[in-house]
XYZ file of C-alpha atoms in Angstrom:
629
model
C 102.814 74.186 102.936
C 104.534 71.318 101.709
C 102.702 70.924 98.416
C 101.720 73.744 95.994
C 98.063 73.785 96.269
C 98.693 73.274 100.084
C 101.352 76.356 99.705
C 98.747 78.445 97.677
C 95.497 78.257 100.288
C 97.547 78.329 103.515
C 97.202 82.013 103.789
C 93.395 81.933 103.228
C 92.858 79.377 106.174
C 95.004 80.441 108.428
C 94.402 82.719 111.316
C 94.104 85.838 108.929
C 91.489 84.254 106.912
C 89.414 87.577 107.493
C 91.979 90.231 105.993
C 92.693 87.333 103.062
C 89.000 86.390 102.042
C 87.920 90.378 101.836
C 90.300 91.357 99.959
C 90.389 88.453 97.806
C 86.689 89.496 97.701
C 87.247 93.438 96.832
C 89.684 92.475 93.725
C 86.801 89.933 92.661
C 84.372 92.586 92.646
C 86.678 95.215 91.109
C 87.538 92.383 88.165
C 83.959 91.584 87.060
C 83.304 95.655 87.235
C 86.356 96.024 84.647
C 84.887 93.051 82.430
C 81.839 94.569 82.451
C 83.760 97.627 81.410
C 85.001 96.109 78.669
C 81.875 95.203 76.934
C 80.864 98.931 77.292
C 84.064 99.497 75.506
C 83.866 97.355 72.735
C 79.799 98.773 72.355
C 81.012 102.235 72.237
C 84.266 101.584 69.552
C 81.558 99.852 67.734
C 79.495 102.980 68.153
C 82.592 105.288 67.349
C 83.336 103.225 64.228
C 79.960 103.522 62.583
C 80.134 107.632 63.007
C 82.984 107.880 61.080
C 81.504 105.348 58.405
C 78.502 107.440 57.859
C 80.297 110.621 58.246
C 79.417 111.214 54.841
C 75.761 109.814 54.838
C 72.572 112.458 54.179
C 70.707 111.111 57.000
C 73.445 112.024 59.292
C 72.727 116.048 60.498
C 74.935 116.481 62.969
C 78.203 113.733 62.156
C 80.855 115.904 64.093
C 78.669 116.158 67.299
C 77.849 112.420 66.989
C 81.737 111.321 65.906
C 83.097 113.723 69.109
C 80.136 112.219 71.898
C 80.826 109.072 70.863
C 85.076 109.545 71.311
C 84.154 111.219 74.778
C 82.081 108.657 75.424
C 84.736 105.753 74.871
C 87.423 108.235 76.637
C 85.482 108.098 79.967
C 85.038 104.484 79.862
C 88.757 103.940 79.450
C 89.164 106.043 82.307
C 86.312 104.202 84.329
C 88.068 100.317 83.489
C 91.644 101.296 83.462
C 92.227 104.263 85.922
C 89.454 103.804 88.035
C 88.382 99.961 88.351
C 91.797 98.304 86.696
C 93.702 100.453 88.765
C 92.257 100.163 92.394
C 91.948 96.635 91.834
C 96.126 96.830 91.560
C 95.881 98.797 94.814
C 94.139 95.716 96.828
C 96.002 93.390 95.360
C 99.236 94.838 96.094
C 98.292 95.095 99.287
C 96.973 91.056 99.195
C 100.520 90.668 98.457
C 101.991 92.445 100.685
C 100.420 91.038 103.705
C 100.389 87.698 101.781
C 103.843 87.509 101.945
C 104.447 89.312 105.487
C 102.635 86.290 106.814
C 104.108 83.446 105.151
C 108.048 85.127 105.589
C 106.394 84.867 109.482
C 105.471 81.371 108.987
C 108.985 80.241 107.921
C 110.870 82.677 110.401
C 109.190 81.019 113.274
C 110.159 77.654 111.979
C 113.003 77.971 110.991
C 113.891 80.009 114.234
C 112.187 77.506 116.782
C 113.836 75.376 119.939
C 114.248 72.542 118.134
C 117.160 74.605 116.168
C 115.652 73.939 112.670
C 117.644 76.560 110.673
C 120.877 74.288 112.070
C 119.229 70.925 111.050
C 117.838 71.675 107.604
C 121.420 72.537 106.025
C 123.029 69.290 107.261
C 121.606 67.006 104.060
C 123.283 64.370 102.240
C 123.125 63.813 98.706
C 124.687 60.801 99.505
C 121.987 59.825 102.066
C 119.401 60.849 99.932
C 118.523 63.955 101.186
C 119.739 67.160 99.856
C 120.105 70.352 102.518
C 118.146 73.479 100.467
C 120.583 76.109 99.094
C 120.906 79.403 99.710
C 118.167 79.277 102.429
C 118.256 82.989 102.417
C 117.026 84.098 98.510
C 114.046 81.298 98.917
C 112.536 83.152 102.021
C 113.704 86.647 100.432
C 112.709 86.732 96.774
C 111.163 83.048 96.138
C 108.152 83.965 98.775
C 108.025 87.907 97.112
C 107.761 86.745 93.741
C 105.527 83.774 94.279
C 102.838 85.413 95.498
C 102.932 87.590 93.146
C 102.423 85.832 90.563
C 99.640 83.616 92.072
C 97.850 86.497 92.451
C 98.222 87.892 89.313
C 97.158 84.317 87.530
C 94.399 84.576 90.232
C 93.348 87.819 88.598
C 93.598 86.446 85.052
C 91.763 83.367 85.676
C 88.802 85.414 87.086
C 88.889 87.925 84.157
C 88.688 85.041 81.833
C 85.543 83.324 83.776
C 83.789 87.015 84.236
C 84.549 87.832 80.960
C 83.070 84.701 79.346
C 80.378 85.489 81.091
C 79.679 89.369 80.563
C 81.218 89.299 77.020
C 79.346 85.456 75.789
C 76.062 87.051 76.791
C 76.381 89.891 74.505
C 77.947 87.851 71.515
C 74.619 85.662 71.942
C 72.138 88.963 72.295
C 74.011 90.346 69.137
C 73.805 87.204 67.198
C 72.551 87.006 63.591
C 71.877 84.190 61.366
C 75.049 82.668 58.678
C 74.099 82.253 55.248
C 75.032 77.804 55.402
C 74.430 77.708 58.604
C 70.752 78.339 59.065
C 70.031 75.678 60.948
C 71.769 77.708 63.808
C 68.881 80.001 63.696
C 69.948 83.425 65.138
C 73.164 81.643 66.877
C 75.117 81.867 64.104
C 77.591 84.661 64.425
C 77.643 83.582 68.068
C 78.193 79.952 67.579
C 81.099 80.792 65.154
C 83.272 83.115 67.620
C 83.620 80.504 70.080
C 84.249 77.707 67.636
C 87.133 80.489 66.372
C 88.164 80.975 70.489
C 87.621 77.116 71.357
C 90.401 76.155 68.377
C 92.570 79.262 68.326
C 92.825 79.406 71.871
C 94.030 75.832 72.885
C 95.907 75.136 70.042
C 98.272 77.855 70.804
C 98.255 77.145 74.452
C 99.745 73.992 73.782
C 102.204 75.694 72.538
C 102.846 78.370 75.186
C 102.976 75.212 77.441
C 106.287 73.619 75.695
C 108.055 76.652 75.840
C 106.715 77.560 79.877
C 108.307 74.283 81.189
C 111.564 75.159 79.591
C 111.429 78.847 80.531
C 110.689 76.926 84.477
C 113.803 74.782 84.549
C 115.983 77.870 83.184
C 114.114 79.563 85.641
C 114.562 77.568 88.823
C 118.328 77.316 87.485
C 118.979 80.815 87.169
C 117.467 81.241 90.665
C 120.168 78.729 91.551
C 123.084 80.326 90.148
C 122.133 83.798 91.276
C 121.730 82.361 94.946
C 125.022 80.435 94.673
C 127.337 84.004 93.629
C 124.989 86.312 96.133
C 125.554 83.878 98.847
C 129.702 83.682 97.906
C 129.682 87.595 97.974
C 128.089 88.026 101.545
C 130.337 85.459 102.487
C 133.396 87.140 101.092
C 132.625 90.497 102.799
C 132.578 88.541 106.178
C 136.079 87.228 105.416
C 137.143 90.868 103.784
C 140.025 90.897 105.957
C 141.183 87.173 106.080
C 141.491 87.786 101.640
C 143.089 91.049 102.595
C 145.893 89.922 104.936
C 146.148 86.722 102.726
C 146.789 88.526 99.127
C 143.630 86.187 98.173
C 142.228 88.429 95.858
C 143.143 86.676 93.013
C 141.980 83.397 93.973
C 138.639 85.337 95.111
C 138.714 86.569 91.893
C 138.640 83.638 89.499
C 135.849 81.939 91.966
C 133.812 84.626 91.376
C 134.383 84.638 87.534
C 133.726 80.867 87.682
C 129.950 81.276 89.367
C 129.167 84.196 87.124
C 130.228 81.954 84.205
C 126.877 79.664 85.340
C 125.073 83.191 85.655
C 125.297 84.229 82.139
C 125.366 80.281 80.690
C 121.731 80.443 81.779
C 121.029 83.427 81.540
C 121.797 83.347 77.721
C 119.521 80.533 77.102
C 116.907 82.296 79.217
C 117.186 85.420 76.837
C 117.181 83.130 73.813
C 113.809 81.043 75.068
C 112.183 84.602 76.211
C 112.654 86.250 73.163
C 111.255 83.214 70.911
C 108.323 83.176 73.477
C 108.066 87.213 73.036
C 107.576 86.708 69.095
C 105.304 84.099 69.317
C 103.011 85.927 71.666
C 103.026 89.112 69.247
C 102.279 87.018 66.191
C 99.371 85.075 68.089
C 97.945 88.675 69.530
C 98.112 90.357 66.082
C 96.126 87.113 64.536
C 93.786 86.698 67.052
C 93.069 90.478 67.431
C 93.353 91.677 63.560
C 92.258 88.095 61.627
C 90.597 84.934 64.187
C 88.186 87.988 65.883
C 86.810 89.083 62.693
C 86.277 86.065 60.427
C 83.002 85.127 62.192
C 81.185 87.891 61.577
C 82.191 88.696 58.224
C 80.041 86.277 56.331
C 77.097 88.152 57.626
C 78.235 91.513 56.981
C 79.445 90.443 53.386
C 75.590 88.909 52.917
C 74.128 92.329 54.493
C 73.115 90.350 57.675
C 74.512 92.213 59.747
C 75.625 95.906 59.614
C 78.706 97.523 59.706
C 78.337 98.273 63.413
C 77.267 95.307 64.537
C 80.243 94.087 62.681
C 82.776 95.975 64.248
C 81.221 96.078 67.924
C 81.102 91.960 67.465
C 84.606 92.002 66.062
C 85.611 93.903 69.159
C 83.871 91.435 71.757
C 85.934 88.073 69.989
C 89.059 89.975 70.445
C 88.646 90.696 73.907
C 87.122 87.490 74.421
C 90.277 85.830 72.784
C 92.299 87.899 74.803
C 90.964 87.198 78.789
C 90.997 83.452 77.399
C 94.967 84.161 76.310
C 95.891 84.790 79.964
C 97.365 81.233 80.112
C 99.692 82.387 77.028
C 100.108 86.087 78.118
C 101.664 85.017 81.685
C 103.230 81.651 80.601
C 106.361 82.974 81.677
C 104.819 84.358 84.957
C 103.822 81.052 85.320
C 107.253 79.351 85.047
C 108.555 81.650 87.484
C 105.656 81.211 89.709
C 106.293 77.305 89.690
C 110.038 77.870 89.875
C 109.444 80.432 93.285
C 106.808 77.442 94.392
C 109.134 74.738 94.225
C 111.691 76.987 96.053
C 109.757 77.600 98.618
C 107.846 74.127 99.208
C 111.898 72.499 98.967
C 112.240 74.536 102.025
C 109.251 74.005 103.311
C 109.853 69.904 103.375
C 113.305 70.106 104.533
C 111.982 72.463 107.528
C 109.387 69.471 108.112
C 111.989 66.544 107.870
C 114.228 68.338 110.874
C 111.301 68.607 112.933
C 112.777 65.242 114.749
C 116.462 65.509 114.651
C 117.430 62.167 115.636
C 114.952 60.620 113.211
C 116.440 62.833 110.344
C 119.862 61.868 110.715
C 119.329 58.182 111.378
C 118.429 57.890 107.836
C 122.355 58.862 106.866
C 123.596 57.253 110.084
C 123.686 56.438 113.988
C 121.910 58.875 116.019
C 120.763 58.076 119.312
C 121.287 60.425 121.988
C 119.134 60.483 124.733
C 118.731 63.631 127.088
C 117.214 64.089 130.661
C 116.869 65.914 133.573
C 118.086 65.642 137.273
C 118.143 66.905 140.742
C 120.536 69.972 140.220
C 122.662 68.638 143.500
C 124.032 65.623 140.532
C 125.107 68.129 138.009
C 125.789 67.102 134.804
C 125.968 63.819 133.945
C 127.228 61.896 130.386
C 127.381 58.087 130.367
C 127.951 55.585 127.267
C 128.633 58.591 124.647
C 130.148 57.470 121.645
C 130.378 60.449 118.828
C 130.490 59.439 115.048
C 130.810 61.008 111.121
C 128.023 60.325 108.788
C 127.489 56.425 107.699
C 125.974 53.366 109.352
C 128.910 51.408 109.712
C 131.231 54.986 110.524
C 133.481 53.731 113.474
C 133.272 56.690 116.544
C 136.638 58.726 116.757
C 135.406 59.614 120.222
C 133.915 57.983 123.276
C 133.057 58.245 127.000
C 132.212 55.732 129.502
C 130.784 57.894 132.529
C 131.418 61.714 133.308
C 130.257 63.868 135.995
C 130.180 67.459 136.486
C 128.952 68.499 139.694
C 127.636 72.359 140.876
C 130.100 74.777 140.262
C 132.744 72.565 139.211
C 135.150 74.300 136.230
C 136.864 71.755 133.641
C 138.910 72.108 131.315
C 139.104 69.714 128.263
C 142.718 68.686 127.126
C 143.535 67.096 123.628
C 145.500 67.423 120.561
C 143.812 69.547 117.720
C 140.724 67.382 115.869
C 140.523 64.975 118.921
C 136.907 65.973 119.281
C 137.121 68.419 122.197
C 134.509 70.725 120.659
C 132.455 68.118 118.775
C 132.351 66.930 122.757
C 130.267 69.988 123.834
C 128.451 70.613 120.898
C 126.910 66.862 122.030
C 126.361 67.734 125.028
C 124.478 70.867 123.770
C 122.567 68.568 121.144
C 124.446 70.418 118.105
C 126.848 66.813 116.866
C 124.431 64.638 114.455
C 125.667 61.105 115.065
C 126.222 58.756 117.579
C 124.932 57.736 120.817
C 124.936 58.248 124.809
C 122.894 59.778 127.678
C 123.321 63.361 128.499
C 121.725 64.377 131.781
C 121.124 67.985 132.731
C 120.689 69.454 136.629
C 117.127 70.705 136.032
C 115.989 74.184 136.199
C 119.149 75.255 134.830
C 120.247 77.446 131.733
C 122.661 76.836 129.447
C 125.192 78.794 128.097
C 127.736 78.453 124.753
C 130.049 80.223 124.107
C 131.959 80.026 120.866
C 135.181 81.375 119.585
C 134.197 83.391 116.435
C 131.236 85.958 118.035
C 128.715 86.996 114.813
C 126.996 90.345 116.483
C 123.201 90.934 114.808
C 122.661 94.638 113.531
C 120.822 95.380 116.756
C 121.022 98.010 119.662
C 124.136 97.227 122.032
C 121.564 96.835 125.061
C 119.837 94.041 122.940
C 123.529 92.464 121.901
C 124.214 91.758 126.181
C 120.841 90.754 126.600
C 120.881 87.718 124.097
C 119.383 85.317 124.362
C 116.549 87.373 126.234
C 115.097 90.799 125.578
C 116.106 93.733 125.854
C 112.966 94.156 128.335
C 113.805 91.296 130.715
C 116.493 94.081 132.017
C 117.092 97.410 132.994
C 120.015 99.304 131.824
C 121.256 99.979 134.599
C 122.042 95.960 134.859
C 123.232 95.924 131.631
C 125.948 98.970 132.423
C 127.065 96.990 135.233
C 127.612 93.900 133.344
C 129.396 95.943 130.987
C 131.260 97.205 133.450
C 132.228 94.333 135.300
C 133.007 93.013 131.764
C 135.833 95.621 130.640
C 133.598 97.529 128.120
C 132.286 100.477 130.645
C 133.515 102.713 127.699
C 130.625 101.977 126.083
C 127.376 102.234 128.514
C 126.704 105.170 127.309
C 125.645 103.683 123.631
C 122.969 101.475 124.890
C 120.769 102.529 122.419
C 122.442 102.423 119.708
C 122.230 100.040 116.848
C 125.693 101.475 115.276
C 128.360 104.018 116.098
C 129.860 106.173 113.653
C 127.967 104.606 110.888
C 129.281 101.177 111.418
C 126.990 98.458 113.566
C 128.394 96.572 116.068
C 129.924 93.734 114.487
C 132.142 96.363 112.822
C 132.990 98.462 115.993
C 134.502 95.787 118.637
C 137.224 94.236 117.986
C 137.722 90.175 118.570
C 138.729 90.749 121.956
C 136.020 93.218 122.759
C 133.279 90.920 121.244
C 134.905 88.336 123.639
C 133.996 90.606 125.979
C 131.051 91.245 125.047
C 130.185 87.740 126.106
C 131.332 87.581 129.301
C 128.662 90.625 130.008
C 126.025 88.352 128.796
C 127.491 85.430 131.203
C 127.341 87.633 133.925
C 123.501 89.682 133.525
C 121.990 86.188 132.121
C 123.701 84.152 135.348
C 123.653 80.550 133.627
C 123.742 77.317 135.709
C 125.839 75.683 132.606
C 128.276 76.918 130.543
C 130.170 75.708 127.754
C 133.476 77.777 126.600
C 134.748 76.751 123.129
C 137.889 78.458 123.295
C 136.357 81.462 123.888
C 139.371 83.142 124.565
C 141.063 83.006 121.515
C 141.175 86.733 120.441
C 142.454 87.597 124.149
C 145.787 88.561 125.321
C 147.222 86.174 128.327
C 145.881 89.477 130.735
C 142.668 89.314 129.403
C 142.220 85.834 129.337
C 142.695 85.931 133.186
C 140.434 88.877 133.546
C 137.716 86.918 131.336
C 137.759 83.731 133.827
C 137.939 86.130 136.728
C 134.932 88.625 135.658
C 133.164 84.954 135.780
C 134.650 83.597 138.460
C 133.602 86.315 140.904
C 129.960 86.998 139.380
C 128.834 83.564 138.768
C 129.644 81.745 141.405
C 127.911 78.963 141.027
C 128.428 78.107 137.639
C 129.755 74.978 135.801
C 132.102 75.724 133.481
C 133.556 72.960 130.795
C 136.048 75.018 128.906
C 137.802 74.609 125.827
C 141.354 76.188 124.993
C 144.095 76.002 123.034
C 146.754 76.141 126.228
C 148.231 73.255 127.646
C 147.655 74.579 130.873
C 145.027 76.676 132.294
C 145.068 80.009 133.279
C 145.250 80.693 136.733
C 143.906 84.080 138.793
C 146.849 86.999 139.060
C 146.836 85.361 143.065
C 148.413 81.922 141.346
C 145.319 80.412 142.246
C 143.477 77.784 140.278
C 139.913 78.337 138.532
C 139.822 75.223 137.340
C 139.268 72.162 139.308
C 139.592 69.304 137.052
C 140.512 68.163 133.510
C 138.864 65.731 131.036
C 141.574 64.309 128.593
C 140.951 63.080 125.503
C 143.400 60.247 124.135
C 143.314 57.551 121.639
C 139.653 58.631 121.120
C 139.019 58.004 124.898
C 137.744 60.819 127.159
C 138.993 60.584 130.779
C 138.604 62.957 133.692
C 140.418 63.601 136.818
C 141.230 66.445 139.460
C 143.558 68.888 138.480
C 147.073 68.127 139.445
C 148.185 69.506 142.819
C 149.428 73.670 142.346
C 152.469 74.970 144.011
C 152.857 76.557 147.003
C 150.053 79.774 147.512
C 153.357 81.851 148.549
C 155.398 80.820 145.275
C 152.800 81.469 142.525
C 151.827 84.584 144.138
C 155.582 85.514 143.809
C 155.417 83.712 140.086
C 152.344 86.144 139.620
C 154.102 89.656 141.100
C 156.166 91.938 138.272
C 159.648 91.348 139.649
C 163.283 90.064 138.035
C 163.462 86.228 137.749
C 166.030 86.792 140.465
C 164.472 88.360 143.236
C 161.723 85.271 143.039
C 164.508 83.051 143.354
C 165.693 85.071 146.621
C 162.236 85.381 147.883
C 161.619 81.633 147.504
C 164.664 80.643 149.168
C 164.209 82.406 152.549
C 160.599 80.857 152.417
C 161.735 77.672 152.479
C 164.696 78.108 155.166
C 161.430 79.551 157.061
């Protein structure tokens, strides 16, 4: 789906080629039906016409009767093509698109959602580098997929009507065909010969046409899809930060970006409106011509030398202007078709930068270093790092963070120490294959899950037994597990809500506070049970209390977990008992990253006194008489 043809037949030859090729092969059906319709129209206006022309004539004994049959008679056939055959044929095709479109938005879903962590890799382009990360990611699977295939299958349609139209409508033209007075030598092919010499040069000549405006109607197009995506995608992103603009008094700087992207909006958008409208009159004047002067010149010669009658005239007249017309779909959907190719290139941009992630390290060694390698181990080693060396973007970028040999065993907690931007969490993302450039050897204890835990917690709009269960379903446990975890977690006040995807009209991401979405996580820590888990300060929305009861909710359900943490504290927390829960530090200095035990705690006896609710001067007393003990 890389290409446009490609993009186009995918559908057809995929899995669901059944569903695609029927109904592909109903609206086929249903399209030569209403051509054929259409040359039982133009027969019966041509039949309608001459009953009004001899309304007046002696030989006609009955002209009202004949007049009103032959109007009935052209009624029901309008009925037949547009309500019946026109009509269901929109059903089917709908439907085509529907399903169409259900299975390509399934196509990029699943690749964009995949292990490999494409929808994470495809926005980290360089224009620099040469490769260009696909905006607003979101309005190209949304709208760009919706209104593409759409329009393919309306041009799909139109191309079809043309070809079964030639065919239905050419055969009749021929069968109806007199001879031209000049043009004998055509024999009885005159008339015939003439209306698609008039089609063959009115037709292309104003196609040519249609195609100079269409490609600038597809680059204001493909802009305007642009600018649109730019302000929707500043909007959502807005509402996220709502509060942050709020507590800030931002509004005014909000304001004036939002002016500034709507100024691109309506820049485009006014040339769009001034290249549509010329487009709009062009089409009218070339309908009106073709219809009224181009459908009725071939004929006319023969009428005007009594060759032909006034009803052959007229029904012949008809047939060229309906002919011109199916061979005018190019020029009737020229603007469908700059949108289509506008949506296509959308969607195949995607499409390409989805396939040029598909091997990470490959993808980012064309903008720089990227080498990490990653293995597995006997889960006795732990986790293991050696020769990492972490980099920006560029060749030649010298690494602002590196580490010779670390080593995490089973159940071992850590806690990583540096001054802010010293790499701490471009350390675990690494580790966790998230950090583009550089080098080194991560190796995992196999068999074992990882866990990451980040400090800003996005909750999908889903129920709150599927928000504990992530990364799993909502399946792979009961609820009675997932109450516990809640439980054991600090949010029992909500087991009974399970079920729900929102409370009180708000969903979940709106309900819990930071600290309760902090929570949150530590009930999906304790029902998922990782071997590995990564904390990137994690803690930040929690009170010092609730930082303690965080590490000690893990602490006493996981208790075999490795833990490499990430905090803003100097020092770690400890347990309300003064004890430590973590056993060692990595430092990072100078862009070096060291590790070593913890230092040495005091006394058991004086940071359980430190930990107890009592005046600064009773510990003092207390620890005195321990140590004359």
């Amino acid at each position: 789906m890389r290409t446009f043809w490609g993009l186009m037949r995918a559908y057809w030859f995929s899995d669901r080629w059944k569903e695609a090729w029927t109904l592909t092969f109903v609206i086929a059906l249903l399209t030569a039906l209403s051509s054929k319709a259409g040359v039982w129209f133009a027969v019966a206006l041509g039949e309608l016409g001459n009953s009004i022309a001899f309304l007046h004539d002696a030989a006609n004994t009955h002209p009202l009767e004949t007049i009103l049959t032959n109007a009935g008679i052209l009624v029901l056939l309008v009925v037949l093509k547009d309500a019946g055959f026109t009509g269901i044929r929109n059903l089917v095709s709908t439907t085509l698109h529907r399903k169409w479109r259900g299975w390509l938005n399934s196509q990029f879903n699943q690749a964009l959602l995949d292990g490999n962590h494409t929808h994470f890799h495809a926005q980290h382009g360089s224009a620099t580098g040469g490769i260009v990360a696909p905006d607003n990611i979101d309005q190209r699977i949304q709208e760009s997929i919706k209104d593409m295939t759409g329009g393919a299958i309306g041009l799909a349609m139109g191309v079809l009507g043309v070809a079964t139209s030639l065919y239905f409508i050419g055969e009749n033209l021929i069968g109806s065909s007199v001879e031209v007075k000049g043009l004998e030598f055509l024999g009885s092919y005159g008339t015939a010969v003439l209306a698609f010499l008039a089609v063959a040069i009115y037709v292309p000549l104003n196609t040519w046409i249609a195609v100079k405006l269409g490609r600038l109607l597809e680059r204001l197009n493909v802009r305007m899809q642009q600018a649109e995506g730019n302000y929707r995608s500043e909007l959502i992103t807005f509402l996220r930060r709502s509060f942050h603009v709020a507590a800030s008094h931002g509004e005014g700087v909000q304001k004036s970006m939002h002016d500034r992207l709507y100024v691109d909006i309506d820049k485009t958008w006014s040339r769009l409106n001034v290249v549509n409208t010329s487009y709009t009159s062009f089409e009218l004047i070339y309908n009106f011509v073709g219809a009224r002067i181009v459908a009725y010149a071939p004929g006319l010669v023969s009428f005007i030398h009594n060759r032909l009658d006034y009803k052959g005239y007229i029904t012949g007249s008809e047939m060229v202007a309906q002919l011109i017309s199916q061979c005018s779909w190019f020029i009737h959907v020229m603007p469908a078709i700059a949108t289509l190719r506008a949506n296509s290139q959308r969607v195949t941009e995607l499409a390409n930068a989805i396939e040029n992630v598909q091997r990470p390290q490959e993808f980012y060694q064309q903008t720089g270093r990227s080498d990490f390698s990653y293995a597995t181990q006997n889960p006795v080693f732990g986790l293991t790092i050696q020769k990492l060396e972490l980099a920006h973007q560029g060749e030649d970028a010298t690494p602002f963070l590196g580490a010779a040999n670390l080593r995490f065993r089973r159940g071992e907690w850590t806690f990583l120490k540096g001054e802010s931007g010293c790499g701490k969490t471009s350390l675990i993302k690494a580790i966790n294959g998230l950090w583009p450039y550089g080098r080194g050897t991560i190796v995992f204890p196999q068999g074992v899950t990882n866990f990451y835990a980040a400090q800003e917690v996005k909750l999908q709009q889903v129920s709150l037994k599927q928000l504990v269960c992530l990364p799993g379903s909502e399946s792979d446990h009961s609820d009675t597990q997932v109450a516990a975890a809640l439980h054991k977690a600090g949010l029992g006040d909500f087991i009974e809500h399970l079920a729900d995807e929102s409370r009180e009209g708000k969903i979940w991401d709106q309900v819990l506070s930071g600290g309760q979405k902090q929570k949150l996580v530590v009930a999906r820590i304790i029902l998922q049970q990782p071997g590995l888990l990564f904390l990137d300060e994690a803690t930040g929305a929690l009170d010092p209390e609730g930082k303690i009861a965080f590490h000690q909710a893990i602490k006493d359900n996981c208790p075999n977990v490795t833990v490499i943490s990430v905090m803003h504290e100097a020092v770690p927390p400890r347990s309300l008992a003064g004890e430590e829960f973590y056993h060692s530090v990595v430092s990072i200095a100078d862009g070096i990253a060291t590790k070593k035990p913890l230092a040495p705690s005091l006394p058991r006896e004086l940071t359980t006194i430190l930990a107890q609710p009592r005046p600064v001067e009773d510990k003092w007393l207390r620890f005195r008489r321990l140590k004359q003990k």
